[in-house]
Amino acid sequence: MDDDGTRGARGSSADRLPGPALPPPPTTPPRVPAPAAGPRPAATPVEQRPTRTGPASPAEQPLPGAPVDVWLRTPRPPQEPGVWRYGYTPPPPEEPEGVSNRSLLVGALISLLSALLLWSLWRNGYLPYRLVPLKLFTPGEWWNPGTSGGPRTIEGSDALTVYEAILFGLLAYGCGRIGNFSELFRRHVADRGQPFLALAAAAAAGLTQLLVWKEALPVVRPVLVLVASVAGGEIYQSQTVVNIIYAVIAAAVLYPFARLGRWRELIAARRGAAAPAPDGTVVPPVAATSADQWPELRTAGWTDAADTLTAEVRTGRMNDVDVARLRHAWALATRRPDRLAPLAEAVLRTGGAAVLHPSGHRDLPRRGARHDVLTGQVRIGRCADDPHNPYVRRGTGLALDPALLGTSLLAVGPPGAGKTARLIRPVVEALALRALAGQAAVLAVGGAGAPLGPDDAFDVVVRVGHPGSAHDIDLYGGTTDPDEAAAVLAEGLVGDVGSLDSRRAATVLAQLLGPYRAAHGHFPSVPELRELLDGTPAALAGLRTSLEAAGHHTMLRELDARSRQAGGPGDPAPALADRVALLDRTAFTGFFATGPDARPFSLRALGQHPLRVRVDLPERGHAEASRLLTRLLLAQFTAITAARTDTTLFACLVLDDATHAVTAETVRGIRRLRSVNAGAVLALRTVDDVPETLHTPLLGAVGCTAAFSGITTWDGKRFAEAWGKEWVETREVAQHTVFADQPFTRALHALRKLVTGKAVTTDAVTVRQVERERWSASELAYAVPAGHAVIRLATVDGEHAPPLLVHLDG
C-alpha cells in the first residue's frame, strides 16, 4: 500500500510486486462528489449508501443520497453468524399459536349475543332474586316487601340505578374476556396500523358517545346519582357545574378509545413529518464521540487528524472504503507507536486519500452486491419464512464475512443454480473491497468469460493461453526449494490419481528439479520438464554434463538415482510426463516460462500484499489442462498460506469450478487455513466431482456449506448427514370410532352419520420428542425452490448457525 511512509517494509526478503501487475498511481485523486450547498453529496455507491440512522428492518439497505456520517453512525449490533448487521433490529417475540380467525369471530359473536340476552332478561325482570344482593346492603325501608319487590323510595331508585350500572360493567367485562375481544381487536384493527387504528377507534368512540347520551348504556344517570349523593342535590342548581360534569363524562368515555387508537402518537408523528431535516434525511442525535468524529484518534490525542477526517466525511470527500482503510491503518499503527506520527501527518496532508492501496484505487468500478465495508459483510440473500428456519432468523438478511470464510465454504449446485452470480461474485467483490482497505488478498479462479468482475477491478489478471496476458502462472509457486516445489507440483499433476502415491511422484520430481536448478539457476520449463520425465537421453546427458562441469556431485547422485528407478514397476514418471504434456501445447507457447525473461505471477505475493488477482482458465478448449491448473493453484495456495508467518492479511482463494481439484492433501491443507487467517471458497456441480473417499473429509474440513436448488438426493444425503439431527416435537393424531351405549345417543350418532356420511369419532393426540434430520435428502432435492439455497455457517471462533433456507439475491 502507498502508506506515505507510515508503514515499513515487511522484510528484506519480501517478494516484490510484479511490474505490470499493478497500474501506476493516478495523477489525480479518484473522483468523489464535490460539496454543494444543497443536499449532502453521495459518497458511497448506490448499493452502499445509508438513508437513515434508526434501526433498519432486517437486511435493509441504505438508499441513495445519504452521507457517509449517517452510514457510520448506523448501529451494527453483534449477532449470530451470518446475520446482516447493518441497521439490524430483532424481530418481535414469537407469538404462540392461537385460534383461527373464524373461531375467534364466532366466539366473540356468541359472547356478545349471550350478554345482550342476559341484559335483556335482567332489564325486563325475568331473572329471579336479582335484587337480593342489593337489599342485603341497603336499608329495608327503601324496598317493597318480597324478594322481587322494587324500590319504595327515591333512595332505593338511586341505589338500583347504581347497582345496574355496576352489573352492566361486570357483564361487559366478562363478555369481553370470554369473547376474547382484545385478540380480535389486535388482529383486525391494531395490526393494520395507522391511520386505520385511529379511525376505527374514533368511529367506536362516536358510537359509544351516542349510546351513552341516548342512555342505552347506563353511564350518565349513575354518575349524576353518585355526584348528588356525595355533594348533595343542590349542586345541580348551577348550570356551569352540570356542564362540567357532562364534559368529564364525555372525556372519560373518549379516553379509553384515545389510548386504543394511539391518537397522541399519531399526532406527534404528523407534526414530526411536517418538519423534515434540511437534506431530507433523518439525522440522529450526534454524540460527543460518535463514529463519524473518529473517537479513536481523539482518544490518542491526534485531534487535528480527527478533525480533518471528520470534515472529509461530512463534506462527502470520503467513501466507505476510505473509512475502512484508514481505520485499519490506524489499528496497525497503534501496534507500532513510531508509525502514529507519520500516519497523522499523511492524514493532515492528503485527508481521506492517505495510505492508499498500491493501485491508487479508492473503490471498485461498480458493485453488484450490497456491502458493509466497515464490518466486511456482503449480503447474499434473505432467510426465507420457512418452518425449517428458526423464528428469529426468518426475514433477516444473510451475509458472509472473513470470520465465516476463514472456515472455508463449499457450494454445490447444478449449472444454472446461481452459484457464480449469486454467491461467488459477491464474495469476490467483497474481498476486493477489503483488499482496497488493506485487509485482505483474493485470488479468483474461473473459466474464461466467467462473471467474476471486470478487469479494472483486479490488480493482476492472468489469462492462461491468451497471447495478450501480461502474466502467466508460476508452476513452482515462487519457491527456490526443489523439494517444496516438487511436493506442490506433484499434488497438482497427479493428486487426483488414486493409484499413484503423491509422495513417490514428489520424489521423482525432486530428483529432476534439484539437479536442473543447480545446473541452470532456475527450474525447467514445461517442454524441458516433459523431456526429463520421459527420460530423453539427450536431455539427461545434457543435464549430467552441466552438473559435472559445475562440480555438483550431490545432484549427480540424485540424477543417477532417477536413472536407476526409471522404467521400474510403479514408476510415476510416465504418468507425470503425460500430465505435463497437457501443458505442452501450442496454445500455451510462451507460458509457464522459468528463464530470466519469464513473467510469472507467484502466489507468495498474496500473503504479503493486499492484491486482487483473477486467473482465467481455457476451460472450453483445454478442460483437462484447466483442471490440472486449478488443482495446482489450490495446492500452492494451501501450502503457501500455511507456511507464512505474517497473518495480518486475510487471504482467500475462490474457485468458481473445483471439479477434480480436491485431493487428500488439499483437504488437509483446507483444515489448516482457519488457523492462519485464510480460507477457500469451492464451487462444485455435484459432490461426485470429488473422489468418493474424500466426500466425508471434505464436508468435515469446511465450516460453511451451501446446497443450491436442484441437487440430487445423493448429494442431499451427504449434506443431511453432515448437518446432523435435532430434537423436534411431533404430534400424532389417531381417530377412534365412538360407540354409544344409550339408545338416544345411538340414535343421534346414526342421524349424524346419515347427514355427514362419516361415523362419529374422537381424536387421540400423542405428543413426543423425536430426533430428526435438520434437512432430509428428499427435502434438499425437491423442497428447495429455484433461486434458493440451504446454507450452514460457522465461524473460526467455533460459533455456528443451523442450516438456513435462503433466498439468494446477491
PDB file of C-alpha atoms in Angstrom, residues 400-409 424 427-428 430-432 434-435 439-445 458 603 606-607 609-614 633-634 637-638 641 644 649-655 673 676-682:
ATOM      1  CA  LEU A 400     -20.749 -13.507   4.632  1.00  0.00           C
ATOM      2  CA  ASP A 401     -17.597 -12.053   6.157  1.00  0.00           C
ATOM      3  CA  PRO A 402     -13.967 -13.133   6.713  1.00  0.00           C
ATOM      4  CA  ALA A 403     -14.861 -14.713  10.050  1.00  0.00           C
ATOM      5  CA  LEU A 404     -17.064 -17.148   8.129  1.00  0.00           C
ATOM      6  CA  LEU A 405     -14.929 -17.522   5.009  1.00  0.00           C
ATOM      7  CA  GLY A 406     -11.987 -18.308   7.264  1.00  0.00           C
ATOM      8  CA  THR A 407     -13.550 -21.736   7.853  1.00  0.00           C
ATOM      9  CA  SER A 408     -13.820 -22.190   4.038  1.00  0.00           C
ATOM     10  CA  LEU A 409     -17.030 -22.603   2.083  1.00  0.00           C
ATOM     11  CA  ILE A 424     -19.112 -16.419  -5.934  1.00  0.00           C
ATOM     12  CA  VAL A 427     -17.766 -12.894  -2.295  1.00  0.00           C
ATOM     13  CA  VAL A 428     -15.023 -11.898  -4.764  1.00  0.00           C
ATOM     14  CA  ALA A 430     -16.373  -8.130  -1.017  1.00  0.00           C
ATOM     15  CA  LEU A 431     -12.822  -9.452  -0.791  1.00  0.00           C
ATOM     16  CA  ALA A 432     -11.718  -6.960  -3.448  1.00  0.00           C
ATOM     17  CA  ARG A 434     -11.445  -5.452   1.660  1.00  0.00           C
ATOM     18  CA  ALA A 435      -8.196  -5.587  -0.325  1.00  0.00           C
ATOM     19  CA  GLN A 439      -7.173  -6.025   4.961  1.00  0.00           C
ATOM     20  CA  ALA A 440      -7.317  -8.943   2.517  1.00  0.00           C
ATOM     21  CA  ALA A 441      -5.882 -10.578  -0.582  1.00  0.00           C
ATOM     22  CA  VAL A 442      -8.034 -12.526  -3.024  1.00  0.00           C
ATOM     23  CA  LEU A 443      -7.301 -14.991  -5.822  1.00  0.00           C
ATOM     24  CA  ALA A 444     -10.328 -15.707  -8.022  1.00  0.00           C
ATOM     25  CA  VAL A 445     -10.008 -18.614 -10.455  1.00  0.00           C
ATOM     26  CA  PHE A 458      -8.277  -6.506 -10.210  1.00  0.00           C
ATOM     27  CA  LEU A 603       1.067 -16.791  -5.240  1.00  0.00           C
ATOM     28  CA  LEU A 606      -0.870 -12.913  -1.835  1.00  0.00           C
ATOM     29  CA  GLY A 607       0.407 -13.496   1.660  1.00  0.00           C
ATOM     30  CA  HIS A 609       0.346  -7.675  -0.250  1.00  0.00           C
ATOM     31  CA  PRO A 610      -3.376  -6.803  -0.458  1.00  0.00           C
ATOM     32  CA  LEU A 611      -3.666  -7.983  -4.053  1.00  0.00           C
ATOM     33  CA  ARG A 612      -6.715  -8.632  -6.190  1.00  0.00           C
ATOM     34  CA  VAL A 613      -5.858 -11.410  -8.639  1.00  0.00           C
ATOM     35  CA  ARG A 614      -8.003 -13.159 -11.228  1.00  0.00           C
ATOM     36  CA  LEU A 633      -3.302 -23.398  -7.653  1.00  0.00           C
ATOM     37  CA  LEU A 634      -5.276 -24.933  -4.772  1.00  0.00           C
ATOM     38  CA  PHE A 637      -2.382 -21.740  -2.007  1.00  0.00           C
ATOM     39  CA  THR A 638      -2.797 -24.157   0.899  1.00  0.00           C
ATOM     40  CA  THR A 641      -0.625 -19.682   3.295  1.00  0.00           C
ATOM     41  CA  ARG A 644       3.538 -17.706   6.072  1.00  0.00           C
ATOM     42  CA  LEU A 649      -3.900 -10.103   5.771  1.00  0.00           C
ATOM     43  CA  PHE A 650      -6.844 -12.376   5.224  1.00  0.00           C
ATOM     44  CA  ALA A 651      -6.031 -14.486   2.155  1.00  0.00           C
ATOM     45  CA  CYS A 652      -8.807 -16.228   0.270  1.00  0.00           C
ATOM     46  CA  LEU A 653      -8.883 -18.471  -2.789  1.00  0.00           C
ATOM     47  CA  VAL A 654     -12.135 -18.590  -4.761  1.00  0.00           C
ATOM     48  CA  LEU A 655     -12.595 -21.443  -7.249  1.00  0.00           C
ATOM     49  CA  LEU A 673      -6.369 -22.443   6.682  1.00  0.00           C
ATOM     50  CA  VAL A 676      -3.558 -18.820   9.522  1.00  0.00           C
ATOM     51  CA  ASN A 677      -6.278 -16.262   8.702  1.00  0.00           C
ATOM     52  CA  ALA A 678      -7.080 -17.716   5.294  1.00  0.00           C
ATOM     53  CA  GLY A 679      -9.920 -19.518   3.607  1.00  0.00           C
ATOM     54  CA  ALA A 680     -11.088 -21.124   0.381  1.00  0.00           C
ATOM     55  CA  VAL A 681     -14.395 -20.975  -1.474  1.00  0.00           C
ATOM     56  CA  LEU A 682     -15.050 -24.037  -3.637  1.00  0.00           C
TER      57      LEU A 682
END
